[in-house]
Amino acid sequence: MRILGIETSCDDTCVSVIKDLDILANVVSSQTKVHQKWGGVYPTMARREHQKNLPIVFKKALDKANLLVKKKSLVREDKIKEILFREDILLKKTLNILGNYQKPDIDFIAVTYGPGLDPSLWSGINFAKAISAGWNIPIVPVNHIEAHLLISLFEIKNNRLKQKNVQFPAIGLIASGGHTQLVLIKDIGKYKTIGETRDDAAGECLDKIARILNIGYPGGPAIAKRAKLCKKNTITLPRPMINHKNYDFSFSGLKTAVLYSKEKENINCMAKETEQAVIDVLLKKTVLASKEYKAKNIILGGGVTANKELRRQFSKEFNNLLLPPKGAQTDNALMIAVAGLMSPKTKNYANIKSNPNLRI
Ligand code: KG4
Ligand code: ZN
């Protein structure tokens, strides 16, 4: 079974190809440089970048997977124009691909349909639809949050995915730029959100604080880098909601505390304390959930789990921790293809829509 994965829910343009558990290609084109000067993602700009990048990333992934074969063919232009009538930049290049390359041997396209930024999601979905219509390949719509969790059920060795042992019930913690939530996982496909952030997501908080400290974007890696340089931390920041007996989070107060702190110029230690405050809250709530639901595994997902300190402290706490494999922590299309592989419910392209507020 060959699956093509497409992910464009935020600011990374990603395409992957897997053949069962073999990774044939996993290409990510980051828009960091475009969004850097704003310290955050601008949806209309992200959409334009996706449109520019998608055909390039797509061809690169197919080429890597040895599936890009030149061959002139007739395209039903009217149909493709109808699908891409709002994606002017994409249209020409997509027609070019469909007209000049042979239909690759792919069983279905897995594409993120939510949650995420609406204009970003639509670029990926419409591109997938055009490819689907042009080459007659079905689509499997994928939930981005579920994909972040499912990829943690695998390890990667020599470009091959290997499934880890997992037992249920499990507790899933998603910490990314857009989401922070705790999920009770009764089985693959059976999820219940037990708590989530009431304001900013953990990654969003790191991004905003990095902006206040003027140390770069994305904030997570910038803060982690600075934190390592702090010799002795004497700064204290709040741990919002850490002692509330529920599974909700709140991170916007942390950003405000940094903004009004008199010790802002001590950037390295401010970064360290920020990092630790976020880890403390995430860890404490996960421990609470793990005990109450008698979790047999703890499954982490999302870009913030790329944080080494977080991984170290969670690993110390839990001996049943499943982390995303290296390189698949932040947004990627490999996790989208894998989610498609685990739940291959195909749909006709005409019935697929973006769902920016999709829940797990
Ligand atoms: O999952 P992701 O790539 O995109 C969303 O679905 O939102 O997560 C991106 C978030 C950003 O907020 C970024 O600052 C954070 O993940 N991040 C990190 C690290 N790398 C990325 N946070 C902490 N430490 C890191 N090393
Ligand atoms: Zn994500």
mmCIF file with all atom_site columns, N, CA and C in Angstrom, residues 5 23 30 50 52 69 79-80 94 111 117 164 173 177 197 225 234 245 263 265 279 282 304 316 321 330 346:
data_model
loop_
_atom_site.group_PDB
_atom_site.id
_atom_site.type_symbol
_atom_site.label_atom_id
_atom_site.label_alt_id
_atom_site.label_comp_id
_atom_site.label_asym_id
_atom_site.label_entity_id
_atom_site.label_seq_id
_atom_site.pdbx_PDB_ins_code
_atom_site.Cartn_x
_atom_site.Cartn_y
_atom_site.Cartn_z
_atom_site.occupancy
_atom_site.B_iso_or_equiv
_atom_site.pdbx_formal_charge
_atom_site.auth_seq_id
_atom_site.auth_comp_id
_atom_site.auth_asym_id
_atom_site.auth_atom_id
_atom_site.pdbx_PDB_model_num
ATOM 1  N N  . GLY A 1 5   ? 1.223   11.573 1.764   1.00 0.00 ? 5   GLY A N  1
ATOM 2  C CA . GLY A 1 5   ? 0.734   12.429 2.851   1.00 0.00 ? 5   GLY A CA 1
ATOM 3  C C  . GLY A 1 5   ? 0.931   13.889 2.513   1.00 0.00 ? 5   GLY A C  1
ATOM 4  N N  . ILE A 1 23  ? 9.493   4.303  4.752   1.00 0.00 ? 23  ILE A N  1
ATOM 5  C CA . ILE A 1 23  ? 9.392   5.737  4.454   1.00 0.00 ? 23  ILE A CA 1
ATOM 6  C C  . ILE A 1 23  ? 10.152  5.998  3.162   1.00 0.00 ? 23  ILE A C  1
ATOM 7  N N  . SER A 1 30  ? 9.878   24.654 5.472   1.00 0.00 ? 30  SER A N  1
ATOM 8  C CA . SER A 1 30  ? 9.451   25.543 6.544   1.00 0.00 ? 30  SER A CA 1
ATOM 9  C C  . SER A 1 30  ? 9.346   26.985 6.058   1.00 0.00 ? 30  SER A C  1
ATOM 10 N N  . HIS A 1 50  ? 2.273   28.338 0.920   1.00 0.00 ? 50  HIS A N  1
ATOM 11 C CA . HIS A 1 50  ? 1.888   26.942 0.649   1.00 0.00 ? 50  HIS A CA 1
ATOM 12 C C  . HIS A 1 50  ? 1.657   26.737 -0.844  1.00 0.00 ? 50  HIS A C  1
ATOM 13 N N  . LYS A 1 52  ? 2.919   28.382 -3.283  1.00 0.00 ? 52  LYS A N  1
ATOM 14 C CA . LYS A 1 52  ? 4.187   28.406 -4.007  1.00 0.00 ? 52  LYS A CA 1
ATOM 15 C C  . LYS A 1 52  ? 4.982   27.120 -3.772  1.00 0.00 ? 52  LYS A C  1
ATOM 16 N N  . VAL A 1 69  ? 7.709   10.211 -12.994 1.00 0.00 ? 69  VAL A N  1
ATOM 17 C CA . VAL A 1 69  ? 8.065   9.761  -14.343 1.00 0.00 ? 69  VAL A CA 1
ATOM 18 C C  . VAL A 1 69  ? 7.454   10.711 -15.369 1.00 0.00 ? 69  VAL A C  1
ATOM 19 N N  . LYS A 1 79  ? -12.014 20.800 -14.917 1.00 0.00 ? 79  LYS A N  1
ATOM 20 C CA . LYS A 1 79  ? -12.225 20.219 -13.592 1.00 0.00 ? 79  LYS A CA 1
ATOM 21 C C  . LYS A 1 79  ? -11.194 20.771 -12.589 1.00 0.00 ? 79  LYS A C  1
ATOM 22 N N  . ILE A 1 80  ? -9.956  20.816 -13.020 1.00 0.00 ? 80  ILE A N  1
ATOM 23 C CA . ILE A 1 80  ? -8.877  21.292 -12.140 1.00 0.00 ? 80  ILE A CA 1
ATOM 24 C C  . ILE A 1 80  ? -9.065  22.788 -11.859 1.00 0.00 ? 80  ILE A C  1
ATOM 25 N N  . THR A 1 94  ? 0.026   23.103 -10.943 1.00 0.00 ? 94  THR A N  1
ATOM 26 C CA . THR A 1 94  ? -0.632  21.807 -10.799 1.00 0.00 ? 94  THR A CA 1
ATOM 27 C C  . THR A 1 94  ? -0.991  21.255 -12.179 1.00 0.00 ? 94  THR A C  1
ATOM 28 N N  . VAL A 1 111 ? -4.624  13.624 3.615   1.00 0.00 ? 111 VAL A N  1
ATOM 29 C CA . VAL A 1 111 ? -4.417  15.074 3.750   1.00 0.00 ? 111 VAL A CA 1
ATOM 30 C C  . VAL A 1 111 ? -5.051  15.597 5.036   1.00 0.00 ? 111 VAL A C  1
ATOM 31 N N  . LEU A 1 117 ? -5.146  26.573 10.552  1.00 0.00 ? 117 LEU A N  1
ATOM 32 C CA . LEU A 1 117 ? -5.550  27.861 9.961   1.00 0.00 ? 117 LEU A CA 1
ATOM 33 C C  . LEU A 1 117 ? -6.309  27.579 8.674   1.00 0.00 ? 117 LEU A C  1
ATOM 34 N N  . LYS A 1 164 ? 5.529   0.366  18.172  1.00 0.00 ? 164 LYS A N  1
ATOM 35 C CA . LYS A 1 164 ? 5.900   0.048  19.554  1.00 0.00 ? 164 LYS A CA 1
ATOM 36 C C  . LYS A 1 164 ? 4.721   -0.676 20.211  1.00 0.00 ? 164 LYS A C  1
ATOM 37 N N  . LEU A 1 173 ? -0.925  13.535 25.639  1.00 0.00 ? 173 LEU A N  1
ATOM 38 C CA . LEU A 1 173 ? -0.715  14.969 25.859  1.00 0.00 ? 173 LEU A CA 1
ATOM 39 C C  . LEU A 1 173 ? -0.249  15.581 24.542  1.00 0.00 ? 173 LEU A C  1
ATOM 40 N N  . GLY A 1 177 ? 1.969   24.399 18.838  1.00 0.00 ? 177 GLY A N  1
ATOM 41 C CA . GLY A 1 177 ? 1.793   25.838 18.721  1.00 0.00 ? 177 GLY A CA 1
ATOM 42 C C  . GLY A 1 177 ? 0.322   26.235 18.737  1.00 0.00 ? 177 GLY A C  1
ATOM 43 N N  . THR A 1 197 ? -6.259  23.876 27.048  1.00 0.00 ? 197 THR A N  1
ATOM 44 C CA . THR A 1 197 ? -5.924  25.231 27.472  1.00 0.00 ? 197 THR A CA 1
ATOM 45 C C  . THR A 1 197 ? -7.125  26.147 27.314  1.00 0.00 ? 197 THR A C  1
ATOM 46 N N  . LYS A 1 225 ? 17.449  27.044 23.682  1.00 0.00 ? 225 LYS A N  1
ATOM 47 C CA . LYS A 1 225 ? 18.865  27.372 23.453  1.00 0.00 ? 225 LYS A CA 1
ATOM 48 C C  . LYS A 1 225 ? 19.369  28.357 24.518  1.00 0.00 ? 225 LYS A C  1
ATOM 49 N N  . THR A 1 234 ? 17.422  32.524 39.393  1.00 0.00 ? 234 THR A N  1
ATOM 50 C CA . THR A 1 234 ? 16.809  33.067 40.611  1.00 0.00 ? 234 THR A CA 1
ATOM 51 C C  . THR A 1 234 ? 15.450  33.691 40.303  1.00 0.00 ? 234 THR A C  1
ATOM 52 N N  . LYS A 1 245 ? -7.598  21.061 40.491  1.00 0.00 ? 245 LYS A N  1
ATOM 53 C CA . LYS A 1 245 ? -7.843  19.625 40.331  1.00 0.00 ? 245 LYS A CA 1
ATOM 54 C C  . LYS A 1 245 ? -8.656  19.345 39.071  1.00 0.00 ? 245 LYS A C  1
ATOM 55 N N  . GLU A 1 263 ? 13.042  41.542 35.589  1.00 0.00 ? 263 GLU A N  1
ATOM 56 C CA . GLU A 1 263 ? 14.292  40.826 35.278  1.00 0.00 ? 263 GLU A CA 1
ATOM 57 C C  . GLU A 1 263 ? 14.372  40.394 33.824  1.00 0.00 ? 263 GLU A C  1
ATOM 58 N N  . GLU A 1 265 ? 15.812  41.611 31.351  1.00 0.00 ? 265 GLU A N  1
ATOM 59 C CA . GLU A 1 265 ? 17.112  41.693 30.663  1.00 0.00 ? 265 GLU A CA 1
ATOM 60 C C  . GLU A 1 265 ? 17.968  40.446 30.917  1.00 0.00 ? 265 GLU A C  1
ATOM 61 N N  . ILE A 1 279 ? 6.991   23.169 31.528  1.00 0.00 ? 279 ILE A N  1
ATOM 62 C CA . ILE A 1 279 ? 7.168   21.731 31.783  1.00 0.00 ? 279 ILE A CA 1
ATOM 63 C C  . ILE A 1 279 ? 6.451   21.327 33.074  1.00 0.00 ? 279 ILE A C  1
ATOM 64 N N  . LEU A 1 282 ? 2.652   21.083 32.545  1.00 0.00 ? 282 LEU A N  1
ATOM 65 C CA . LEU A 1 282 ? 2.290   19.951 31.669  1.00 0.00 ? 282 LEU A CA 1
ATOM 66 C C  . LEU A 1 282 ? 2.493   18.621 32.396  1.00 0.00 ? 282 LEU A C  1
ATOM 67 N N  . VAL A 1 304 ? 6.087   20.990 20.814  1.00 0.00 ? 304 VAL A N  1
ATOM 68 C CA . VAL A 1 304 ? 6.753   21.296 22.080  1.00 0.00 ? 304 VAL A CA 1
ATOM 69 C C  . VAL A 1 304 ? 7.492   20.068 22.628  1.00 0.00 ? 304 VAL A C  1
ATOM 70 N N  . LYS A 1 316 ? 11.802  10.730 33.087  1.00 0.00 ? 316 LYS A N  1
ATOM 71 C CA . LYS A 1 316 ? 12.161  10.428 34.469  1.00 0.00 ? 316 LYS A CA 1
ATOM 72 C C  . LYS A 1 316 ? 10.909  10.060 35.262  1.00 0.00 ? 316 LYS A C  1
ATOM 73 N N  . LEU A 1 321 ? 6.330   5.824  28.806  1.00 0.00 ? 321 LEU A N  1
ATOM 74 C CA . LEU A 1 321 ? 6.171   7.014  27.958  1.00 0.00 ? 321 LEU A CA 1
ATOM 75 C C  . LEU A 1 321 ? 6.439   6.690  26.492  1.00 0.00 ? 321 LEU A C  1
ATOM 76 N N  . THR A 1 330 ? 7.788   18.043 15.335  1.00 0.00 ? 330 THR A N  1
ATOM 77 C CA . THR A 1 330 ? 7.087   19.208 14.786  1.00 0.00 ? 330 THR A CA 1
ATOM 78 C C  . THR A 1 330 ? 6.339   18.756 13.523  1.00 0.00 ? 330 THR A C  1
ATOM 79 N N  . THR A 1 346 ? -11.377 5.992  2.806   1.00 0.00 ? 346 THR A N  1
ATOM 80 C CA . THR A 1 346 ? -11.260 6.896  1.665   1.00 0.00 ? 346 THR A CA 1
ATOM 81 C C  . THR A 1 346 ? -12.587 7.609  1.374   1.00 0.00 ? 346 THR A C  1
#
